[in-house]
GROMACS .gro file of N, CA, C and O in nm:
model
  520
    1MET      N    1   0.082  -0.119   0.000
    1MET     CA    2   0.000   0.000   0.000
    1MET      C    3   0.087   0.126   0.000
    1MET      O    4   0.060   0.219  -0.070
    2MET      N    5   0.192   0.123   0.076
    2MET     CA    6   0.280   0.239   0.085
    2MET      C    7   0.346   0.268  -0.049
    2MET      O    8   0.360   0.383  -0.087
    3SER      N    9   0.386   0.167  -0.123
    3SER     CA   10   0.452   0.190  -0.251
    3SER      C   11   0.358   0.252  -0.353
    3SER      O   12   0.398   0.333  -0.433
    4SER      N   13   0.229   0.218  -0.350
    4SER     CA   14   0.136   0.278  -0.446
    4SER      C   15   0.113   0.425  -0.416
    4SER      O   16   0.101   0.507  -0.506
    5SER      N   17   0.109   0.463  -0.289
    5SER     CA   18   0.094   0.605  -0.256
    5SER      C   19   0.221   0.681  -0.290
    5SER      O   20   0.217   0.796  -0.330
    6ARG      N   21   0.335   0.614  -0.274
    6ARG     CA   22   0.462   0.677  -0.309
    6ARG      C   23   0.470   0.700  -0.460
    6ARG      O   24   0.513   0.805  -0.505
    7ASN      N   25   0.428   0.604  -0.540
    7ASN     CA   26   0.427   0.619  -0.685
    7ASN      C   27   0.333   0.730  -0.727
    7ASN      O   28   0.362   0.805  -0.818
    8ALA      N   29   0.219   0.739  -0.662
    8ALA     CA   30   0.122   0.843  -0.697
    8ALA      C   31   0.179   0.981  -0.667
    8ALA      O   32   0.157   1.075  -0.742
    9SER      N   33   0.252   0.994  -0.557
    9SER     CA   34   0.307   1.126  -0.523
    9SER      C   35   0.423   1.162  -0.614
    9SER      O   36   0.457   1.278  -0.627
   10GLN      N   37   0.486   1.062  -0.677
   10GLN     CA   38   0.599   1.088  -0.765
   10GLN      C   39   0.559   1.091  -0.912
   10GLN      O   40   0.644   1.087  -0.999
   11ALA      N   41   0.431   1.094  -0.940
   11ALA     CA   42   0.386   1.101  -1.079
   11ALA      C   43   0.438   1.230  -1.141
   11ALA      O   44   0.452   1.332  -1.073
   12CYS      N   45   0.466   1.224  -1.270
   12CYS     CA   46   0.515   1.345  -1.337
   12CYS      C   47   0.405   1.451  -1.335
   12CYS      O   48   0.287   1.422  -1.308
   13ALA      N   49   0.444   1.574  -1.361
   13ALA     CA   50   0.348   1.684  -1.355
   13ALA      C   51   0.234   1.666  -1.454
   13ALA      O   52   0.119   1.701  -1.425
   14SER      N   53   0.263   1.609  -1.569
   14SER     CA   54   0.160   1.587  -1.670
   14SER      C   55   0.057   1.486  -1.623
   14SER      O   56  -0.064   1.511  -1.630
   15CYS      N   57   0.104   1.372  -1.575
   15CYS     CA   58   0.011   1.268  -1.528
   15CYS      C   59  -0.065   1.315  -1.404
   15CYS      O   60  -0.184   1.286  -1.388
   16LYS      N   61   0.003   1.387  -1.318
   16LYS     CA   62  -0.062   1.440  -1.197
   16LYS      C   63  -0.175   1.535  -1.236
   16LYS      O   64  -0.284   1.530  -1.181
   17TYR      N   65  -0.149   1.620  -1.334
   17TYR     CA   66  -0.251   1.714  -1.380
   17TYR      C   67  -0.370   1.641  -1.443
   17TYR      O   68  -0.484   1.677  -1.421
   18GLN      N   69  -0.340   1.537  -1.521
   18GLN     CA   70  -0.445   1.461  -1.587
   18GLN      C   71  -0.507   1.355  -1.496
   18GLN      O   72  -0.597   1.282  -1.537
   19ARG      N   73  -0.458   1.347  -1.374
   19ARG     CA   74  -0.507   1.253  -1.274
   19ARG      C   75  -0.506   1.109  -1.324
   19ARG      O   76  -0.604   1.037  -1.317
   20LYS      N   77  -0.391   1.073  -1.377
   20LYS     CA   78  -0.375   0.936  -1.421
   20LYS      C   79  -0.245   0.880  -1.366
   20LYS      O   80  -0.157   0.955  -1.323
   21LYS      N   81  -0.235   0.748  -1.368
   21LYS     CA   82  -0.116   0.683  -1.318
   21LYS      C   83  -0.001   0.710  -1.416
   21LYS      O   84  -0.017   0.699  -1.536
   22CYS      N   85   0.113   0.744  -1.363
   22CYS     CA   86   0.229   0.774  -1.446
   22CYS      C   87   0.297   0.644  -1.485
   22CYS      O   88   0.353   0.573  -1.403
   23ASP      N   89   0.292   0.612  -1.611
   23ASP     CA   90   0.353   0.493  -1.667
   23ASP      C   91   0.505   0.510  -1.664
   23ASP      O   92   0.555   0.620  -1.686
   24PRO      N   93   0.580   0.403  -1.641
   24PRO     CA   94   0.727   0.414  -1.643
   24PRO      C   95   0.781   0.463  -1.777
   24PRO      O   96   0.890   0.518  -1.783
   25HIS      N   97   0.704   0.446  -1.883
   25HIS     CA   98   0.747   0.491  -2.016
   25HIS      C   99   0.677   0.620  -2.058
   25HIS      O  100   0.668   0.650  -2.176
   26CYS      N  101   0.629   0.696  -1.962
   26CYS     CA  102   0.560   0.822  -1.991
   26CYS      C  103   0.655   0.914  -2.068
   26CYS      O  104   0.765   0.944  -2.021
   27PRO      N  105   0.616   0.960  -2.187
   27PRO     CA  106   0.707   1.042  -2.268
   27PRO      C  107   0.736   1.180  -2.210
   27PRO      O  108   0.835   1.242  -2.244
   28LEU      N  109   0.650   1.228  -2.121
   28LEU     CA  110   0.670   1.362  -2.066
   28LEU      C  111   0.739   1.361  -1.929
   28LEU      O  112   0.784   1.466  -1.882
   29ALA      N  113   0.746   1.244  -1.866
   29ALA     CA  114   0.805   1.235  -1.731
   29ALA      C  115   0.949   1.288  -1.723
   29ALA      O  116   0.982   1.358  -1.627
   30PRO      N  117   1.036   1.261  -1.821
   30PRO     CA  118   1.173   1.313  -1.809
   30PRO      C  119   1.181   1.466  -1.811
   30PRO      O  120   1.273   1.525  -1.756
   31PHE      N  121   1.083   1.528  -1.873
   31PHE     CA  122   1.087   1.674  -1.890
   31PHE      C  123   1.004   1.748  -1.785
   31PHE      O  124   1.026   1.865  -1.760
   32PHE      N  125   0.907   1.679  -1.728
   32PHE     CA  126   0.818   1.740  -1.629
   32PHE      C  127   0.806   1.652  -1.505
   32PHE      O  128   0.701   1.596  -1.479
   33PRO      N  129   0.915   1.639  -1.428
   33PRO     CA  130   0.903   1.564  -1.303
   33PRO      C  131   0.803   1.634  -1.210
   33PRO      O  132   0.762   1.748  -1.236
   34HIS      N  133   0.763   1.566  -1.105
   34HIS     CA  134   0.656   1.617  -1.019
   34HIS      C  135   0.682   1.758  -0.965
   34HIS      O  136   0.588   1.833  -0.944
   35HIS      N  137   0.805   1.799  -0.949
   35HIS     CA  138   0.836   1.931  -0.892
   35HIS      C  139   0.839   2.043  -0.998
   35HIS      O  140   0.859   2.158  -0.963
   36ARG      N  141   0.815   2.009  -1.125
   36ARG     CA  142   0.815   2.112  -1.230
   36ARG      C  143   0.674   2.135  -1.284
   36ARG      O  144   0.652   2.146  -1.404
   37ARG      N  145   0.580   2.142  -1.194
   37ARG     CA  146   0.440   2.160  -1.230
   37ARG      C  147   0.417   2.291  -1.307
   37ARG      O  148   0.343   2.294  -1.404
   38LYS      N  149   0.482   2.398  -1.264
   38LYS     CA  150   0.463   2.529  -1.330
   38LYS      C  151   0.506   2.522  -1.476
   38LYS      O  152   0.437   2.575  -1.565
   39ASP      N  153   0.620   2.460  -1.502
   39ASP     CA  154   0.665   2.445  -1.640
   39ASP      C  155   0.563   2.369  -1.723
   39ASP      O  156   0.531   2.408  -1.836
   40PHE      N  157   0.513   2.259  -1.666
   40PHE     CA  158   0.413   2.181  -1.739
   40PHE      C  159   0.288   2.264  -1.765
   40PHE      O  160   0.233   2.262  -1.876
   41MET      N  161   0.242   2.335  -1.665
   41MET     CA  162   0.119   2.414  -1.680
   41MET      C  163   0.135   2.519  -1.790
   41MET      O  164   0.044   2.541  -1.870
   42ASN      N  165   0.250   2.583  -1.796
   42ASN     CA  166   0.275   2.683  -1.901
   42ASN      C  167   0.276   2.618  -2.039
   42ASN      O  168   0.215   2.670  -2.132
   43VAL      N  169   0.346   2.505  -2.053
   43VAL     CA  170   0.352   2.436  -2.182
   43VAL      C  171   0.213   2.387  -2.221
   43VAL      O  172   0.172   2.400  -2.337
   44HIS      N  173   0.140   2.334  -2.125
   44HIS     CA  174   0.004   2.286  -2.152
   44HIS      C  175  -0.086   2.402  -2.197
   44HIS      O  176  -0.162   2.388  -2.293
   45LYS      N  177  -0.072   2.515  -2.131
   45LYS     CA  178  -0.155   2.631  -2.165
   45LYS      C  179  -0.125   2.684  -2.305
   45LYS      O  180  -0.215   2.720  -2.380
   46VAL      N  181   0.002   2.688  -2.342
   46VAL     CA  182   0.042   2.746  -2.470
   46VAL      C  183   0.032   2.645  -2.584
   46VAL      O  184  -0.020   2.678  -2.691
   47PHE      N  185   0.079   2.524  -2.564
   47PHE     CA  186   0.086   2.426  -2.673
   47PHE      C  187  -0.018   2.317  -2.666
   47PHE      O  188  -0.063   2.267  -2.769
   48GLY      N  189  -0.051   2.274  -2.545
   48GLY     CA  190  -0.139   2.159  -2.528
   48GLY      C  191  -0.059   2.030  -2.527
   48GLY      O  192   0.040   2.018  -2.601
   49VAL      N  193  -0.100   1.935  -2.447
   49VAL     CA  194  -0.028   1.809  -2.433
   49VAL      C  195  -0.024   1.733  -2.565
   49VAL      O  196   0.080   1.683  -2.606
   50ARG      N  197  -0.136   1.727  -2.632
   50ARG     CA  198  -0.143   1.652  -2.758
   50ARG      C  199  -0.045   1.707  -2.862
   50ARG      O  200   0.023   1.631  -2.930
   51ASN      N  201  -0.037   1.839  -2.874
   51ASN     CA  202   0.056   1.900  -2.970
   51ASN      C  203   0.201   1.875  -2.931
   51ASN      O  204   0.286   1.852  -3.018
   52VAL      N  205   0.231   1.881  -2.803
   52VAL     CA  206   0.368   1.855  -2.758
   52VAL      C  207   0.407   1.712  -2.795
   52VAL      O  208   0.516   1.688  -2.847
   53LEU      N  209   0.317   1.618  -2.771
   53LEU     CA  210   0.346   1.478  -2.804
   53LEU      C  211   0.362   1.459  -2.954
   53LEU      O  212   0.450   1.386  -2.999
   54LYS      N  213   0.279   1.527  -3.034
   54LYS     CA  214   0.292   1.519  -3.180
   54LYS      C  215   0.425   1.576  -3.228
   54LYS      O  216   0.491   1.519  -3.314
   55LEU      N  217   0.462   1.692  -3.173
   55LEU     CA  218   0.584   1.759  -3.215
   55LEU      C  219   0.710   1.679  -3.182
   55LEU      O  220   0.809   1.684  -3.255
   56THR      N  221   0.707   1.606  -3.073
   56THR     CA  222   0.826   1.536  -3.028
   56THR      C  223   0.825   1.386  -3.060
   56THR      O  224   0.922   1.317  -3.033
   57LYS      N  225   0.718   1.340  -3.120
   57LYS     CA  226   0.698   1.196  -3.143
   57LYS      C  227   0.812   1.131  -3.221
   57LYS      O  228   0.864   1.027  -3.181
   58ASN      N  229   0.855   1.189  -3.330
   58ASN     CA  230   0.955   1.126  -3.416
   58ASN      C  231   1.096   1.178  -3.396
   58ASN      O  232   1.182   1.157  -3.481
   59LEU      N  233   1.120   1.246  -3.286
   59LEU     CA  234   1.253   1.301  -3.259
   59LEU      C  235   1.337   1.202  -3.178
   59LEU      O  236   1.284   1.127  -3.097
   60GLY      N  237   1.467   1.209  -3.199
   60GLY     CA  238   1.559   1.131  -3.117
   60GLY      C  239   1.569   1.193  -2.979
   60GLY      O  240   1.517   1.302  -2.954
   61HIS      N  241   1.637   1.125  -2.889
   61HIS     CA  242   1.645   1.172  -2.751
   61HIS      C  243   1.704   1.313  -2.740
   61HIS      O  244   1.649   1.399  -2.672
   62LYS      N  245   1.815   1.337  -2.809
   62LYS     CA  246   1.881   1.468  -2.800
   62LYS      C  247   1.793   1.578  -2.860
   62LYS      O  248   1.778   1.685  -2.801
   63GLU      N  249   1.734   1.550  -2.977
   63GLU     CA  250   1.647   1.649  -3.042
   63GLU      C  251   1.521   1.674  -2.958
   63GLU      O  252   1.475   1.787  -2.946
   64LYS      N  253   1.468   1.568  -2.898
   64LYS     CA  254   1.349   1.581  -2.814
   64LYS      C  255   1.380   1.668  -2.692
   64LYS      O  256   1.301   1.754  -2.655
   65SER      N  257   1.496   1.647  -2.634
   65SER     CA  258   1.537   1.725  -2.518
   65SER      C  259   1.548   1.874  -2.554
   65SER      O  260   1.499   1.960  -2.481
   66GLU      N  261   1.610   1.903  -2.667
   66GLU     CA  262   1.623   2.043  -2.711
   66GLU      C  263   1.487   2.103  -2.744
   66GLU      O  264   1.459   2.219  -2.710
   67ALA      N  265   1.401   2.025  -2.808
   67ALA     CA  266   1.267   2.074  -2.842
   67ALA      C  267   1.188   2.105  -2.716
   67ALA      O  268   1.120   2.208  -2.708
   68MET      N  269   1.199   2.020  -2.616
   68MET     CA  270   1.126   2.042  -2.492
   68MET      C  271   1.180   2.165  -2.417
   68MET      O  272   1.102   2.244  -2.364
   69LYS      N  273   1.312   2.181  -2.416
   69LYS     CA  274   1.369   2.300  -2.352
   69LYS      C  275   1.317   2.426  -2.421
   69LYS      O  276   1.284   2.525  -2.356
   70THR      N  277   1.312   2.421  -2.553
   70THR     CA  278   1.264   2.535  -2.630
   70THR      C  279   1.117   2.563  -2.601
   70THR      O  280   1.078   2.679  -2.580
   71MET      N  281   1.036   2.460  -2.600
   71MET     CA  282   0.893   2.479  -2.573
   71MET      C  283   0.870   2.531  -2.431
   71MET      O  284   0.784   2.617  -2.411
   72ILE      N  285   0.946   2.480  -2.335
   72ILE     CA  286   0.932   2.528  -2.198
   72ILE      C  287   0.968   2.676  -2.191
   72ILE      O  288   0.897   2.756  -2.129
   73TYR      N  289   1.078   2.715  -2.255
   73TYR     CA  290   1.119   2.856  -2.255
   73TYR      C  291   1.013   2.942  -2.325
   73TYR      O  292   0.971   3.046  -2.272
   74GLN      N  293   0.970   2.900  -2.443
   74GLN     CA  294   0.871   2.978  -2.518
   74GLN      C  295   0.741   2.991  -2.440
   74GLN      O  296   0.681   3.099  -2.438
   75ALA      N  297   0.697   2.884  -2.377
   75ALA     CA  298   0.573   2.889  -2.300
   75ALA      C  299   0.588   2.983  -2.180
   75ALA      O  300   0.497   3.061  -2.150
   76ASP      N  301   0.701   2.978  -2.113
   76ASP     CA  302   0.725   3.065  -1.999
   76ASP      C  303   0.721   3.212  -2.041
   76ASP      O  304   0.657   3.295  -1.977
   77VAL      N  305   0.787   3.243  -2.151
   77VAL     CA  306   0.789   3.380  -2.200
   77VAL      C  307   0.649   3.423  -2.245
   77VAL      O  308   0.606   3.535  -2.217
   78ARG      N  309   0.578   3.335  -2.312
   78ARG     CA  310   0.443   3.368  -2.360
   78ARG      C  311   0.347   3.393  -2.244
   78ARG      O  312   0.264   3.483  -2.250
   79VAL      N  313   0.361   3.316  -2.136
   79VAL     CA  314   0.276   3.337  -2.019
   79VAL      C  315   0.308   3.471  -1.953
   79VAL      O  316   0.218   3.544  -1.911
   80LYS      N  317   0.436   3.505  -1.947
   80LYS     CA  318   0.476   3.633  -1.887
   80LYS      C  319   0.439   3.752  -1.975
   80LYS      O  320   0.408   3.859  -1.924
   81ASP      N  321   0.446   3.733  -2.105
   81ASP     CA  322   0.416   3.841  -2.200
   81ASP      C  323   0.328   3.785  -2.313
   81ASP      O  324   0.379   3.747  -2.418
   82PRO      N  325   0.197   3.779  -2.291
   82PRO     CA  326   0.107   3.716  -2.390
   82PRO      C  327   0.107   3.785  -2.526
   82PRO      O  328   0.081   3.720  -2.627
   83VAL      N  329   0.135   3.912  -2.531
   83VAL     CA  330   0.130   3.985  -2.658
   83VAL      C  331   0.261   3.970  -2.736
   83VAL      O  332   0.261   3.933  -2.853
   84GLY      N  333   0.373   3.998  -2.671
   84GLY     CA  334   0.501   3.997  -2.740
   84GLY      C  335   0.569   3.863  -2.744
   84GLY      O  336   0.627   3.825  -2.845
   85GLY      N  337   0.564   3.791  -2.634
   85GLY     CA  338   0.629   3.660  -2.626
   85GLY      C  339   0.775   3.665  -2.666
   85GLY      O  340   0.847   3.761  -2.638
   86CYS      N  341   0.819   3.561  -2.734
   86CYS     CA  342   0.959   3.550  -2.777
   86CYS      C  343   0.997   3.658  -2.878
   86CYS      O  344   1.112   3.700  -2.883
   87CYS      N  345   0.900   3.702  -2.957
   87CYS     CA  346   0.930   3.807  -3.056
   87CYS      C  347   0.978   3.934  -2.987
   87CYS      O  348   1.072   3.999  -3.034
   88ARG      N  349   0.915   3.968  -2.877
   88ARG     CA  350   0.958   4.088  -2.804
   88ARG      C  351   1.097   4.067  -2.745
   88ARG      O  352   1.180   4.157  -2.749
   89VAL      N  353   1.124   3.949  -2.692
   89VAL     CA  354   1.256   3.920  -2.635
   89VAL      C  355   1.362   3.932  -2.744
   89VAL      O  356   1.466   3.995  -2.725
   90ILE      N  357   1.335   3.874  -2.861
   90ILE     CA  358   1.430   3.880  -2.973
   90ILE      C  359   1.452   4.024  -3.017
   90ILE      O  360   1.565   4.068  -3.039
   91SER      N  361   1.344   4.100  -3.027
   91SER     CA  362   1.354   4.240  -3.068
   91SER      C  363   1.437   4.320  -2.968
   91SER      O  364   1.523   4.401  -3.007
   92GLU      N  365   1.412   4.299  -2.839
   92GLU     CA  366   1.489   4.370  -2.736
   92GLU      C  367   1.637   4.332  -2.741
   92GLU      O  368   1.723   4.418  -2.725
   93LEU      N  369   1.665   4.205  -2.765
   93LEU     CA  370   1.805   4.162  -2.774
   93LEU      C  371   1.873   4.220  -2.897
   93LEU      O  372   1.990   4.261  -2.890
   94GLN      N  373   1.802   4.227  -3.010
   94GLN     CA  374   1.859   4.288  -3.130
   94GLN      C  375   1.888   4.436  -3.106
   94GLN      O  376   1.993   4.487  -3.148
   95HIS      N  377   1.797   4.505  -3.038
   95HIS     CA  378   1.816   4.646  -3.006
   95HIS      C  379   1.938   4.663  -2.916
   95HIS      O  380   2.021   4.753  -2.936
   96ARG      N  381   1.950   4.575  -2.818
   96ARG     CA  382   2.064   4.582  -2.726
   96ARG      C  383   2.195   4.557  -2.801
   96ARG      O  384   2.296   4.623  -2.775
   97ILE      N  385   2.194   4.461  -2.894
   97ILE     CA  386   2.315   4.432  -2.974
   97ILE      C  387   2.354   4.555  -3.054
   97ILE      O  388   2.473   4.591  -3.059
   98LYS      N  389   2.258   4.621  -3.118
   98LYS     CA  390   2.288   4.742  -3.197
   98LYS      C  391   2.349   4.850  -3.109
   98LYS      O  392   2.446   4.916  -3.148
   99ASN      N  393   2.293   4.869  -2.988
   99ASN     CA  394   2.347   4.969  -2.896
   99ASN      C  395   2.489   4.934  -2.853
   99ASN      O  396   2.577   5.021  -2.846
  100LEU      N  397   2.513   4.807  -2.823
  100LEU     CA  398   2.646   4.765  -2.781
  100LEU      C  399   2.747   4.775  -2.896
  100LEU      O  400   2.863   4.812  -2.873
  101GLU      N  401   2.704   4.746  -3.018
  101GLU     CA  402   2.793   4.763  -3.134
  101GLU      C  403   2.829   4.909  -3.154
  101GLU      O  404   2.944   4.942  -3.183
  102ALA      N  405   2.730   4.999  -3.137
  102ALA     CA  406   2.757   5.143  -3.150
  102ALA      C  407   2.853   5.189  -3.041
  102ALA      O  408   2.946   5.266  -3.068
  103GLU      N  409   2.833   5.140  -2.919
  103GLU     CA  410   2.922   5.176  -2.809
  103GLU      C  411   3.064   5.123  -2.835
  103GLU      O  412   3.163   5.192  -2.810
  104TYR      N  413   3.073   5.003  -2.889
  104TYR     CA  414   3.202   4.943  -2.922
  104TYR      C  415   3.275   5.026  -3.028
  104TYR      O  416   3.395   5.054  -3.014
  105ARG      N  417   3.203   5.068  -3.133
  105ARG     CA  418   3.264   5.151  -3.237
  105ARG      C  419   3.312   5.284  -3.177
  105ARG      O  420   3.421   5.332  -3.209
  106PHE      N  421   3.232   5.344  -3.089
  106PHE     CA  422   3.269   5.469  -3.025
  106PHE      C  423   3.396   5.450  -2.942
  106PHE      O  424   3.488   5.534  -2.947
  107LEU      N  425   3.402   5.340  -2.868
  107LEU     CA  426   3.521   5.315  -2.785
  107LEU      C  427   3.645   5.292  -2.871
  107LEU      O  428   3.755   5.337  -2.835
  108LEU      N  429   3.629   5.225  -2.984
  108LEU     CA  430   3.742   5.206  -3.075
  108LEU      C  431   3.791   5.340  -3.130
  108LEU      O  432   3.912   5.363  -3.143
  109GLU      N  433   3.697   5.430  -3.163
  109GLU     CA  434   3.734   5.563  -3.210
  109GLU      C  435   3.808   5.640  -3.101
  109GLU      O  436   3.909   5.705  -3.128
  110GLN      N  437   3.759   5.632  -2.978
  110GLN     CA  438   3.824   5.700  -2.866
  110GLN      C  439   3.964   5.643  -2.842
  110GLN      O  440   4.058   5.718  -2.816
  111LEU      N  441   3.977   5.512  -2.854
  111LEU     CA  442   4.107   5.448  -2.838
  111LEU      C  443   4.204   5.494  -2.946
  111LEU      O  444   4.321   5.523  -2.918
  112ALA      N  445   4.156   5.507  -3.070
  112ALA     CA  446   4.240   5.553  -3.180
  112ALA      C  447   4.285   5.697  -3.155
  112ALA      O  448   4.402   5.732  -3.180
  113VAL      N  449   4.196   5.781  -3.104
  113VAL     CA  450   4.231   5.920  -3.072
  113VAL      C  451   4.338   5.923  -2.963
  113VAL      O  452   4.437   5.996  -2.973
  114CYS      N  453   4.320   5.844  -2.859
  114CYS     CA  454   4.418   5.841  -2.749
  114CYS      C  455   4.554   5.793  -2.798
  114CYS      O  456   4.658   5.848  -2.760
  115ARG      N  457   4.554   5.692  -2.883
  115ARG     CA  458   4.680   5.641  -2.937
  115ARG      C  459   4.748   5.746  -3.026
  115ARG      O  460   4.869   5.762  -3.022
  116ALA      N  461   4.669   5.817  -3.104
  116ALA     CA  462   4.724   5.922  -3.191
  116ALA      C  463   4.783   6.034  -3.106
  116ALA      O  464   4.891   6.086  -3.138
  117GLN      N  465   4.715   6.070  -2.998
  117GLN     CA  466   4.767   6.175  -2.910
  117GLN      C  467   4.896   6.129  -2.842
  117GLN      O  468   4.991   6.206  -2.828
  118LYS      N  469   4.900   6.003  -2.803
  118LYS     CA  470   5.020   5.950  -2.738
  118LYS      C  471   5.137   5.951  -2.835
  118LYS      O  472   5.249   5.986  -2.798
  119GLN      N  473   5.112   5.912  -2.960
  119GLN     CA  474   5.219   5.912  -3.061
  119GLN      C  475   5.265   6.054  -3.092
  119GLN      O  476   5.382   6.078  -3.113
  120ALA      N  477   5.171   6.147  -3.094
  120ALA     CA  478   5.208   6.286  -3.123
  120ALA      C  479   5.295   6.343  -3.011
  120ALA      O  480   5.385   6.422  -3.037
  121LYS      N  481   5.269   6.305  -2.889
  121LYS     CA  482   5.346   6.356  -2.776
  121LYS      C  483   5.479   6.284  -2.759
  121LYS      O  484   5.574   6.340  -2.710
  122ALA      N  485   5.487   6.160  -2.798
  122ALA     CA  486   5.607   6.079  -2.775
  122ALA      C  487   5.730   6.136  -2.841
  122ALA      O  488   5.833   6.151  -2.774
  123PRO      N  489   5.731   6.170  -2.970
  123PRO     CA  490   5.854   6.223  -3.031
  123PRO      C  491   5.898   6.356  -2.968
  123PRO      O  492   6.016   6.379  -2.950
  124VAL      N  493   5.806   6.442  -2.935
  124VAL     CA  494   5.841   6.569  -2.872
  124VAL      C  495   5.905   6.544  -2.738
  124VAL      O  496   6.004   6.605  -2.703
  125HIS      N  497   5.854   6.453  -2.663
  125HIS     CA  498   5.906   6.422  -2.531
  125HIS      C  499   6.048   6.363  -2.541
  125HIS      O  500   6.134   6.397  -2.460
  126LYS      N  501   6.072   6.281  -2.641
  126LYS     CA  502   6.205   6.222  -2.658
  126LYS      C  503   6.307   6.327  -2.699
  126LYS      O  504   6.421   6.323  -2.657
  127GLN      N  505   6.269   6.426  -2.779
  127GLN     CA  506   6.362   6.531  -2.820
  127GLN      C  507   6.403   6.616  -2.705
  127GLN      O  508   6.516   6.664  -2.697
  128GLN      N  509   6.315   6.636  -2.607
  128GLN     CA  510   6.348   6.718  -2.492
  128GLN      C  511   6.449   6.648  -2.402
  128GLN      O  512   6.526   6.714  -2.333
  129GLN      N  513   6.452   6.516  -2.404
  129GLN     CA  514   6.543   6.442  -2.318
  129GLN      C  515   6.686   6.455  -2.368
  129GLN      O  516   6.779   6.450  -2.292
  130PHE      N  517   6.707   6.468  -2.498
  130PHE     CA  518   6.842   6.474  -2.552
  130PHE      C  519   6.899   6.605  -2.526
  130PHE      O  520   6.949   6.686  -2.500
   0.00000   0.00000   0.00000
């Protein structure tokens, strides 16, 4: 009796949500252990269990793992920002990259100016020593 209650408490988040016994070969158990209920709820809300299973059905283990990580991330972002989702994150990152590239170019220009000033002062300074 104790082992059945223990198995029920350790059901993956998907099976726990669907109130069914978690099969040892449950395809979602590796990605949604019982303590990752929030991740499962977000993925379920955005994609649906059936679509997740369809999308990952023919993938190998490594590809399935990457696909699930991506879906979990996308679902989390979509829940936090229903309008912009990942598109807003990508747009903000592109904007940040442009700003950092502009700052980098500015710093390179400043460095070139400093080097030119140092070179201009160096020969004069050496002549005074002689």
